[in-house]
Amino acid sequence: MSTMRHHHPIRPLRSRGLPMCQHRMRPHRGRILFSALCVLVLGFAVPAGATKYAGAFMENGGGARALGMGGAFTAVADDPSATFWNPAGLAGLDSRELLVMHSERFGDLIDRDFVAYTQPVGWNIFGGDFSGFGLTVIRLGIDDIPFTDHLAAALDDPANGGNGDGVVDDDELGGLFELQDQIQYKSDQEFAFMASYGEQLGKWQVGGTLKVVRQSVGQYSSLGIGADVAVMRPRLWRRMDLGIKFQDLTTTYLSWDSDEGRNEIIAPAVVPGLAWNQPLPEWKMRFTLAADFETRFENRRTADQYHLFGNVTTNVHLGGEVAFSEKVFLRGGFDSGWEAANLTAGAGFHLNPLTVDYAYAGDALDIDEVTHRISLSIRF
């Protein structure tokens, strides 16, 4: 019986970040091998032209309030996080406000920050009634990523037990034990800088966001520019609000400065959303139920929740909020984003001019995978 050998082509690694393969402290011998194997296998498994999850660090958005509602915020978008969820919502903001959010995943291996500043403005580009402007920074950082692509030739070297055939075979990966001192540790830093504007035109609100995306992994870096366009229609029917975001409308291109001249694209997406607001003045309460349908056209297949037809897939986001005297808030939701199917929950407390929000996200299939997010906003 013949034995099948699996060959891994030798390619330089340019991953955006491999959460299960990073350690902030230098790991012991076994963890070094495990981390390096993850980087090798995943790095080789992704073709040089792969673009399916380009810019994925932006997909989670920001604001613990919105994330506690499962990311169902396109038709709500009434706080500074509207710069991400629906910039048309900026037309409805009546004060200057700053929102800051920090979150960590896999312990403290992945740090993510979201900062948004918004304010009403006195000029209306389209001759409407009210308008607002916002600036946003999204950052994701991963430190101490083990890079092993420079060791490929050494692993294949007969002097180190390799067979010298120009590829790294499965039985040659054990040589990482001997080369662990040569493993290089680098960082992944990803930024999005966004400028947003929203304006009210009659019963509709319209808005847009211009964004610059900057990523760096080790010695490689990329730069891209994109745009979102969005609309909102409060009280579309009774107490139901409508929101639609056309994300990366013109396609966002990320150009890498690697030797291969690799380019990635962030394909357009459409995110329609509905929200129902039900006040109960006799109880000094308010209920909000919301749903978003994040629809993409790049054939993500099983990476998204539902495959509709052809290349069209969608993720459903569901959420709710109960407000008590607009001071205390309880939230819950379901987020079927690209990372996992998450059950979400959250709470908030408002004492003018400060608001503190907390969001919890737990993987529906893995109770040990939990993400906590805290955001603070201040009006002035």
CSV table of C-alpha atoms in Angstrom, one decimal:
chain,number,residue,atom,x,y,z
A,1,MET,CA,0.0,0.0,0.0
A,2,SER,CA,1.4,3.4,-1.0
A,3,THR,CA,1.7,6.2,1.6
A,4,MET,CA,0.3,9.6,0.7
A,5,ARG,CA,2.4,12.6,1.7
A,6,HIS,CA,0.9,16.0,2.3
A,7,HIS,CA,3.0,18.8,0.9
A,8,HIS,CA,2.8,22.4,2.1
A,9,PRO,CA,4.0,25.0,-0.4
A,10,ILE,CA,6.5,27.4,1.1
A,11,ARG,CA,4.9,30.8,1.2
A,12,PRO,CA,5.5,33.9,3.4
A,13,LEU,CA,2.9,34.3,6.1
A,14,ARG,CA,0.6,37.3,6.0
A,15,SER,CA,-2.3,36.4,8.4
A,16,ARG,CA,-4.4,39.0,10.0
A,17,GLY,CA,-4.2,37.3,13.3
A,18,LEU,CA,-4.7,33.7,14.6
A,19,PRO,CA,-6.3,33.9,18.0
A,20,MET,CA,-5.7,30.4,19.1
A,21,CYS,CA,-2.0,30.6,18.2
A,22,GLN,CA,-0.9,33.6,20.2
A,23,HIS,CA,0.7,34.0,23.6
A,24,ARG,CA,1.7,37.3,25.2
A,25,MET,CA,4.4,35.6,27.3
A,26,ARG,CA,7.0,33.4,25.7
A,27,PRO,CA,5.4,29.9,25.9
A,28,HIS,CA,7.2,26.8,27.0
A,29,ARG,CA,8.6,24.3,24.6
A,30,GLY,CA,5.3,22.5,23.8
A,31,ARG,CA,3.3,25.7,23.4
A,32,ILE,CA,6.0,27.0,21.0
A,33,LEU,CA,5.6,24.0,18.8
A,34,PHE,CA,1.8,24.2,18.9
A,35,SER,CA,1.8,27.9,18.1
A,36,ALA,CA,4.3,27.5,15.3
A,37,LEU,CA,2.3,24.5,13.8
A,38,CYS,CA,-0.9,26.6,13.8
A,39,VAL,CA,0.9,29.5,12.0
A,40,LEU,CA,2.4,27.1,9.5
A,41,VAL,CA,-0.8,25.1,8.8
A,42,LEU,CA,-3.1,28.1,8.7
A,43,GLY,CA,-0.7,30.3,6.8
A,44,PHE,CA,-0.2,27.7,4.1
A,45,ALA,CA,-3.9,26.9,3.9
A,46,VAL,CA,-4.8,30.5,2.9
A,47,PRO,CA,-3.9,31.2,-0.7
A,48,ALA,CA,-1.9,34.3,-1.4
A,49,GLY,CA,-4.9,35.9,-3.1
A,50,ALA,CA,-7.5,35.0,-0.5
A,51,THR,CA,-9.8,37.9,0.3
A,52,LYS,CA,-12.9,36.3,1.9
A,53,TYR,CA,-12.4,37.9,5.4
A,54,ALA,CA,-10.4,41.0,4.5
A,55,GLY,CA,-11.1,43.8,7.0
A,56,ALA,CA,-12.9,41.3,9.3
A,57,PHE,CA,-11.7,43.2,12.4
A,58,MET,CA,-14.3,45.9,11.6
A,59,GLU,CA,-17.3,43.6,11.4
A,60,ASN,CA,-18.1,43.5,15.1
A,61,GLY,CA,-18.7,47.3,15.2
A,62,GLY,CA,-18.6,49.1,18.5
A,63,GLY,CA,-20.6,50.2,21.5
A,64,ALA,CA,-21.5,47.8,24.3
A,65,ARG,CA,-25.1,48.9,24.0
A,66,ALA,CA,-25.4,47.7,20.3
A,67,LEU,CA,-23.3,44.6,20.9
A,68,GLY,CA,-25.5,43.6,23.9
A,69,MET,CA,-28.4,43.7,21.5
A,70,GLY,CA,-26.7,41.2,19.2
A,71,GLY,CA,-25.6,43.9,16.8
A,72,ALA,CA,-29.2,44.6,15.7
A,73,PHE,CA,-28.6,48.3,15.6
A,74,THR,CA,-29.0,49.5,12.0
A,75,ALA,CA,-32.6,50.9,12.6
A,76,VAL,CA,-31.7,52.1,16.1
A,77,ALA,CA,-28.4,54.0,15.7
A,78,ASP,CA,-29.1,56.8,18.1
A,79,ASP,CA,-25.8,57.1,19.9
A,80,PRO,CA,-22.2,57.8,18.8
A,81,SER,CA,-21.8,54.2,17.6
A,82,ALA,CA,-24.1,55.2,14.7
A,83,THR,CA,-20.9,56.2,12.9
A,84,PHE,CA,-20.4,52.4,12.3
A,85,TRP,CA,-23.9,51.0,12.4
A,86,ASN,CA,-25.8,53.6,10.4
A,87,PRO,CA,-24.3,57.1,9.9
A,88,ALA,CA,-27.8,58.4,8.9
A,89,GLY,CA,-28.6,58.2,12.6
A,90,LEU,CA,-26.2,61.1,13.2
A,91,ALA,CA,-28.9,63.5,12.0
A,92,GLY,CA,-30.9,62.7,15.1
A,93,LEU,CA,-28.2,63.4,17.7
A,94,ASP,CA,-28.7,66.7,19.6
A,95,SER,CA,-25.5,67.0,21.6
A,96,ARG,CA,-21.8,66.4,21.4
A,97,GLU,CA,-20.9,63.0,22.7
A,98,LEU,CA,-17.8,60.8,23.1
A,99,LEU,CA,-18.0,57.0,23.3
A,100,VAL,CA,-15.0,54.7,24.2
A,101,MET,CA,-15.1,50.9,24.3
A,102,HIS,CA,-12.5,48.3,25.1
A,103,SER,CA,-12.8,44.5,24.8
A,104,GLU,CA,-10.5,41.5,25.1
A,105,ARG,CA,-10.7,38.0,23.7
A,106,PHE,CA,-9.0,34.8,24.6
A,107,GLY,CA,-8.0,36.2,27.9
A,108,ASP,CA,-6.0,39.3,27.0
A,109,LEU,CA,-4.5,38.0,23.7
A,110,ILE,CA,-6.6,40.2,21.4
A,111,ASP,CA,-7.3,43.8,22.4
A,112,ARG,CA,-9.9,45.8,20.6
A,113,ASP,CA,-10.8,49.4,21.0
A,114,PHE,CA,-13.6,51.6,19.5
A,115,VAL,CA,-13.7,55.4,19.9
A,116,ALA,CA,-16.3,57.6,18.4
A,117,TYR,CA,-17.0,61.3,18.7
A,118,THR,CA,-20.2,62.9,17.3
A,119,GLN,CA,-21.8,66.3,17.3
A,120,PRO,CA,-24.6,68.2,15.5
A,121,VAL,CA,-23.4,70.7,13.0
A,122,GLY,CA,-25.0,73.9,11.6
A,123,TRP,CA,-24.5,73.3,7.9
A,124,ASN,CA,-26.6,71.0,5.8
A,125,ILE,CA,-25.0,69.7,2.6
A,126,PHE,CA,-28.3,68.6,1.0
A,127,GLY,CA,-30.4,71.5,2.3
A,128,GLY,CA,-32.1,69.4,5.0
A,129,ASP,CA,-33.3,70.2,8.5
A,130,PHE,CA,-30.7,68.7,10.9
A,131,SER,CA,-27.3,67.2,10.5
A,132,GLY,CA,-24.5,65.6,12.5
A,133,PHE,CA,-20.9,64.7,12.1
A,134,GLY,CA,-18.7,62.0,13.6
A,135,LEU,CA,-15.1,60.6,13.8
A,136,THR,CA,-14.3,57.0,14.7
A,137,VAL,CA,-11.2,54.9,15.3
A,138,ILE,CA,-11.3,51.1,15.5
A,139,ARG,CA,-8.2,49.3,16.6
A,140,LEU,CA,-7.4,45.6,16.9
A,141,GLY,CA,-4.0,44.4,18.3
A,142,ILE,CA,-2.4,41.1,18.8
A,143,ASP,CA,1.1,40.8,20.2
A,144,ASP,CA,3.7,38.0,20.2
A,145,ILE,CA,2.5,36.1,17.1
A,146,PRO,CA,5.1,33.4,16.3
A,147,PHE,CA,6.3,33.7,12.7
A,148,THR,CA,8.0,30.6,11.2
A,149,ASP,CA,7.9,31.2,7.4
A,150,HIS,CA,11.6,32.0,7.5
A,151,LEU,CA,12.3,28.6,8.9
A,152,ALA,CA,10.9,26.7,6.0
A,153,ALA,CA,14.2,26.2,4.3
A,154,ALA,CA,15.9,25.1,7.5
A,155,LEU,CA,13.1,22.5,8.2
A,156,ASP,CA,13.6,21.1,4.7
A,157,ASP,CA,17.4,21.0,5.0
A,158,PRO,CA,18.8,17.4,5.2
A,159,ALA,CA,21.2,18.7,7.9
A,160,ASN,CA,18.1,19.2,10.1
A,161,GLY,CA,16.5,15.9,9.2
A,162,GLY,CA,14.6,17.2,6.1
A,163,ASN,CA,14.6,15.5,2.7
A,164,GLY,CA,15.6,18.6,0.7
A,165,ASP,CA,12.7,18.4,-1.8
A,166,GLY,CA,11.8,22.1,-1.6
A,167,VAL,CA,8.6,21.6,0.4
A,168,VAL,CA,7.9,21.2,4.1
A,169,ASP,CA,6.5,17.7,4.7
A,170,ASP,CA,4.5,16.7,7.7
A,171,ASP,CA,7.3,14.5,9.1
A,172,GLU,CA,9.6,17.5,8.9
A,173,LEU,CA,7.6,19.8,11.2
A,174,GLY,CA,9.1,18.1,14.3
A,175,GLY,CA,12.3,20.0,13.5
A,176,LEU,CA,10.6,23.1,15.1
A,177,PHE,CA,11.7,21.8,18.5
A,178,GLU,CA,15.3,22.2,17.5
A,179,LEU,CA,14.7,25.7,15.9
A,180,GLN,CA,12.5,27.2,18.6
A,181,ASP,CA,15.1,29.8,19.5
A,182,GLN,CA,14.9,31.1,15.9
A,183,ILE,CA,11.1,31.7,16.0
A,184,GLN,CA,10.4,35.4,15.5
A,185,TYR,CA,7.6,37.1,17.5
A,186,LYS,CA,5.7,39.9,15.8
A,187,SER,CA,2.5,41.9,16.2
A,188,ASP,CA,-0.7,42.5,14.3
A,189,GLN,CA,-2.1,46.0,14.4
A,190,GLU,CA,-5.2,46.9,12.4
A,191,PHE,CA,-6.8,50.3,12.3
A,192,ALA,CA,-9.9,51.9,10.7
A,193,PHE,CA,-10.2,55.7,10.6
A,194,MET,CA,-13.7,56.9,9.8
A,195,ALA,CA,-15.4,60.2,9.1
A,196,SER,CA,-19.2,60.2,9.0
A,197,TYR,CA,-22.0,62.6,8.2
A,198,GLY,CA,-25.8,62.3,8.5
A,199,GLU,CA,-28.6,64.7,7.5
A,200,GLN,CA,-32.4,64.7,7.8
A,201,LEU,CA,-34.4,65.2,4.6
A,202,GLY,CA,-38.0,65.4,5.3
A,203,LYS,CA,-39.1,62.1,6.9
A,204,TRP,CA,-35.9,60.4,5.9
A,205,GLN,CA,-32.3,60.5,7.2
A,206,VAL,CA,-29.4,59.9,5.0
A,207,GLY,CA,-25.7,59.5,5.8
A,208,GLY,CA,-22.3,58.2,4.7
A,209,THR,CA,-18.9,57.2,6.0
A,210,LEU,CA,-15.5,57.5,4.4
A,211,LYS,CA,-13.0,55.1,5.9
A,212,VAL,CA,-9.3,54.5,5.7
A,213,VAL,CA,-8.1,51.0,6.7
A,214,ARG,CA,-4.5,50.4,7.8
A,215,GLN,CA,-3.2,46.9,8.7
A,216,SER,CA,0.3,45.7,9.6
A,217,VAL,CA,1.4,42.2,10.3
A,218,GLY,CA,5.1,41.8,11.0
A,219,GLN,CA,7.0,43.6,8.3
A,220,TYR,CA,4.0,43.6,5.9
A,221,SER,CA,1.4,46.4,5.8
A,222,SER,CA,-1.7,47.3,3.8
A,223,LEU,CA,-3.7,50.5,3.1
A,224,GLY,CA,-7.3,50.8,1.7
A,225,ILE,CA,-10.1,53.4,1.3
A,226,GLY,CA,-13.8,52.6,1.3
A,227,ALA,CA,-17.2,54.2,1.8
A,228,ASP,CA,-20.6,53.3,3.4
A,229,VAL,CA,-23.9,54.9,2.5
A,230,ALA,CA,-27.0,54.6,4.7
A,231,VAL,CA,-30.6,55.7,5.2
A,232,MET,CA,-33.1,55.7,8.1
A,233,ARG,CA,-36.9,56.2,8.1
A,234,PRO,CA,-38.2,56.7,11.6
A,235,ARG,CA,-41.9,55.7,12.1
A,236,LEU,CA,-42.1,53.9,8.8
A,237,TRP,CA,-45.2,52.2,10.1
A,238,ARG,CA,-46.6,53.1,13.5
A,239,ARG,CA,-43.7,52.6,15.9
A,240,MET,CA,-41.5,50.7,13.5
A,241,ASP,CA,-38.3,52.3,12.2
A,242,LEU,CA,-36.3,51.3,9.1
A,243,GLY,CA,-32.6,51.4,8.6
A,244,ILE,CA,-30.5,50.3,5.6
A,245,LYS,CA,-26.7,50.4,5.4
A,246,PHE,CA,-24.8,49.9,2.1
A,247,GLN,CA,-21.5,48.8,3.4
A,248,ASP,CA,-18.3,49.2,1.4
A,249,LEU,CA,-20.5,50.4,-1.5
A,250,THR,CA,-17.7,50.9,-4.0
A,251,THR,CA,-15.7,47.9,-2.8
A,252,THR,CA,-12.8,48.6,-0.4
A,253,TYR,CA,-9.4,47.6,-1.8
A,254,LEU,CA,-6.5,46.8,0.5
A,255,SER,CA,-3.1,47.0,-1.1
A,256,TRP,CA,-0.3,45.1,0.6
A,257,ASP,CA,3.4,46.0,0.3
A,258,SER,CA,4.6,42.4,0.0
A,259,ASP,CA,6.9,41.1,-2.7
A,260,GLU,CA,3.9,39.4,-4.4
A,261,GLY,CA,2.0,42.7,-4.5
A,262,ARG,CA,-1.0,41.0,-2.9
A,263,ASN,CA,-4.3,42.9,-2.9
A,264,GLU,CA,-7.4,42.1,-0.9
A,265,ILE,CA,-11.0,43.4,-1.3
A,266,ILE,CA,-13.8,44.0,1.2
A,267,ALA,CA,-16.8,43.2,-0.9
A,268,PRO,CA,-20.0,45.3,-0.7
A,269,ALA,CA,-22.8,44.2,1.8
A,270,VAL,CA,-26.3,45.4,2.5
A,271,VAL,CA,-27.6,45.5,6.0
A,272,PRO,CA,-31.4,46.3,6.3
A,273,GLY,CA,-32.8,46.5,9.8
A,274,LEU,CA,-36.1,47.1,11.6
A,275,ALA,CA,-36.8,48.3,15.1
A,276,TRP,CA,-40.0,48.6,17.1
A,277,ASN,CA,-40.2,51.0,20.0
A,278,GLN,CA,-42.9,50.6,22.5
A,279,PRO,CA,-43.1,53.2,25.4
A,280,LEU,CA,-45.0,52.4,28.5
A,281,PRO,CA,-45.3,55.9,30.1
A,282,GLU,CA,-47.5,54.6,33.0
A,283,TRP,CA,-44.6,52.4,34.1
A,284,LYS,CA,-41.8,54.7,33.0
A,285,MET,CA,-40.5,52.0,30.7
A,286,ARG,CA,-39.7,51.5,27.1
A,287,PHE,CA,-39.3,48.3,25.0
A,288,THR,CA,-37.2,48.1,21.8
A,289,LEU,CA,-37.0,45.1,19.6
A,290,ALA,CA,-34.7,45.1,16.6
A,291,ALA,CA,-33.5,42.8,13.8
A,292,ASP,CA,-30.7,43.2,11.2
A,293,PHE,CA,-30.1,41.1,8.1
A,294,GLU,CA,-26.4,41.4,7.2
A,295,THR,CA,-26.4,40.3,3.5
A,296,ARG,CA,-23.3,39.6,1.5
A,297,PHE,CA,-22.6,38.6,-2.1
A,298,GLU,CA,-19.2,36.8,-2.0
A,299,ASN,CA,-20.3,33.2,-1.5
A,300,ARG,CA,-19.3,32.8,2.1
A,301,ARG,CA,-21.3,29.5,2.2
A,302,THR,CA,-21.1,28.0,5.7
A,303,ALA,CA,-19.2,31.0,7.1
A,304,ASP,CA,-22.5,32.9,7.2
A,305,GLN,CA,-25.7,31.7,8.9
A,306,TYR,CA,-27.9,31.3,5.8
A,307,HIS,CA,-27.1,30.7,2.2
A,308,LEU,CA,-30.0,32.3,0.3
A,309,PHE,CA,-29.1,31.7,-3.4
A,310,GLY,CA,-26.2,31.9,-5.7
A,311,ASN,CA,-23.4,33.9,-4.0
A,312,VAL,CA,-25.8,35.5,-1.5
A,313,THR,CA,-25.6,34.8,2.2
A,314,THR,CA,-26.9,36.5,5.3
A,315,ASN,CA,-26.5,36.7,9.0
A,316,VAL,CA,-29.4,37.5,11.3
A,317,HIS,CA,-28.9,39.8,14.3
A,318,LEU,CA,-31.7,40.0,16.9
A,319,GLY,CA,-31.9,42.2,19.9
A,320,GLY,CA,-34.0,43.8,22.5
A,321,GLU,CA,-33.7,46.5,25.2
A,322,VAL,CA,-35.8,47.4,28.2
A,323,ALA,CA,-35.3,50.9,29.6
A,324,PHE,CA,-36.4,51.9,33.1
A,325,SER,CA,-36.9,55.7,33.3
A,326,GLU,CA,-34.2,56.0,30.6
A,327,LYS,CA,-31.7,55.5,33.5
A,328,VAL,CA,-31.3,51.7,33.8
A,329,PHE,CA,-31.2,49.4,30.8
A,330,LEU,CA,-31.3,45.6,30.3
A,331,ARG,CA,-30.5,44.0,26.9
A,332,GLY,CA,-30.3,40.7,25.2
A,333,GLY,CA,-29.9,39.3,21.7
A,334,PHE,CA,-28.5,36.8,19.2
A,335,ASP,CA,-25.5,37.6,17.0
A,336,SER,CA,-24.8,35.2,14.1
A,337,GLY,CA,-21.7,37.0,12.9
A,338,TRP,CA,-18.8,35.5,10.9
A,339,GLU,CA,-16.9,34.4,14.1
A,340,ALA,CA,-19.6,32.3,15.8
A,341,ALA,CA,-23.3,32.2,16.8
A,342,ASN,CA,-23.3,34.3,20.0
A,343,LEU,CA,-26.0,34.7,22.6
A,344,THR,CA,-25.6,38.3,24.0
A,345,ALA,CA,-26.7,40.2,27.0
A,346,GLY,CA,-26.0,43.5,28.5
A,347,ALA,CA,-26.9,46.3,30.9
A,348,GLY,CA,-26.5,50.0,31.1
A,349,PHE,CA,-26.7,52.9,33.5
A,350,HIS,CA,-27.2,56.5,32.7
A,351,LEU,CA,-26.5,59.4,35.0
A,352,ASN,CA,-26.3,62.6,32.9
A,353,PRO,CA,-23.9,63.3,31.4
A,354,LEU,CA,-22.3,59.8,31.8
A,355,THR,CA,-23.5,56.4,30.4
A,356,VAL,CA,-21.9,53.1,31.2
A,357,ASP,CA,-22.8,50.0,29.2
A,358,TYR,CA,-21.7,46.4,29.5
A,359,ALA,CA,-22.1,43.6,26.9
A,360,TYR,CA,-21.6,39.9,27.2
A,361,ALA,CA,-21.3,37.5,24.2
A,362,GLY,CA,-21.1,33.8,24.7
A,363,ASP,CA,-20.7,31.2,21.9
A,364,ALA,CA,-23.9,29.2,21.7
A,365,LEU,CA,-21.8,26.1,20.9
A,366,ASP,CA,-18.9,26.7,23.4
A,367,ILE,CA,-19.7,27.9,26.9
A,368,ASP,CA,-16.0,28.6,27.5
A,369,GLU,CA,-15.8,31.2,24.7
A,370,VAL,CA,-16.9,34.4,26.3
A,371,THR,CA,-16.3,38.0,25.4
A,372,HIS,CA,-16.9,41.0,27.7
A,373,ARG,CA,-17.2,44.6,26.4
A,374,ILE,CA,-17.5,47.8,28.4
A,375,SER,CA,-18.1,51.2,26.9
A,376,LEU,CA,-18.3,54.7,28.5
A,377,SER,CA,-20.0,57.7,26.9
A,378,ILE,CA,-20.2,61.3,28.0
A,379,ARG,CA,-22.3,64.1,26.6
A,380,PHE,CA,-21.1,67.7,26.7
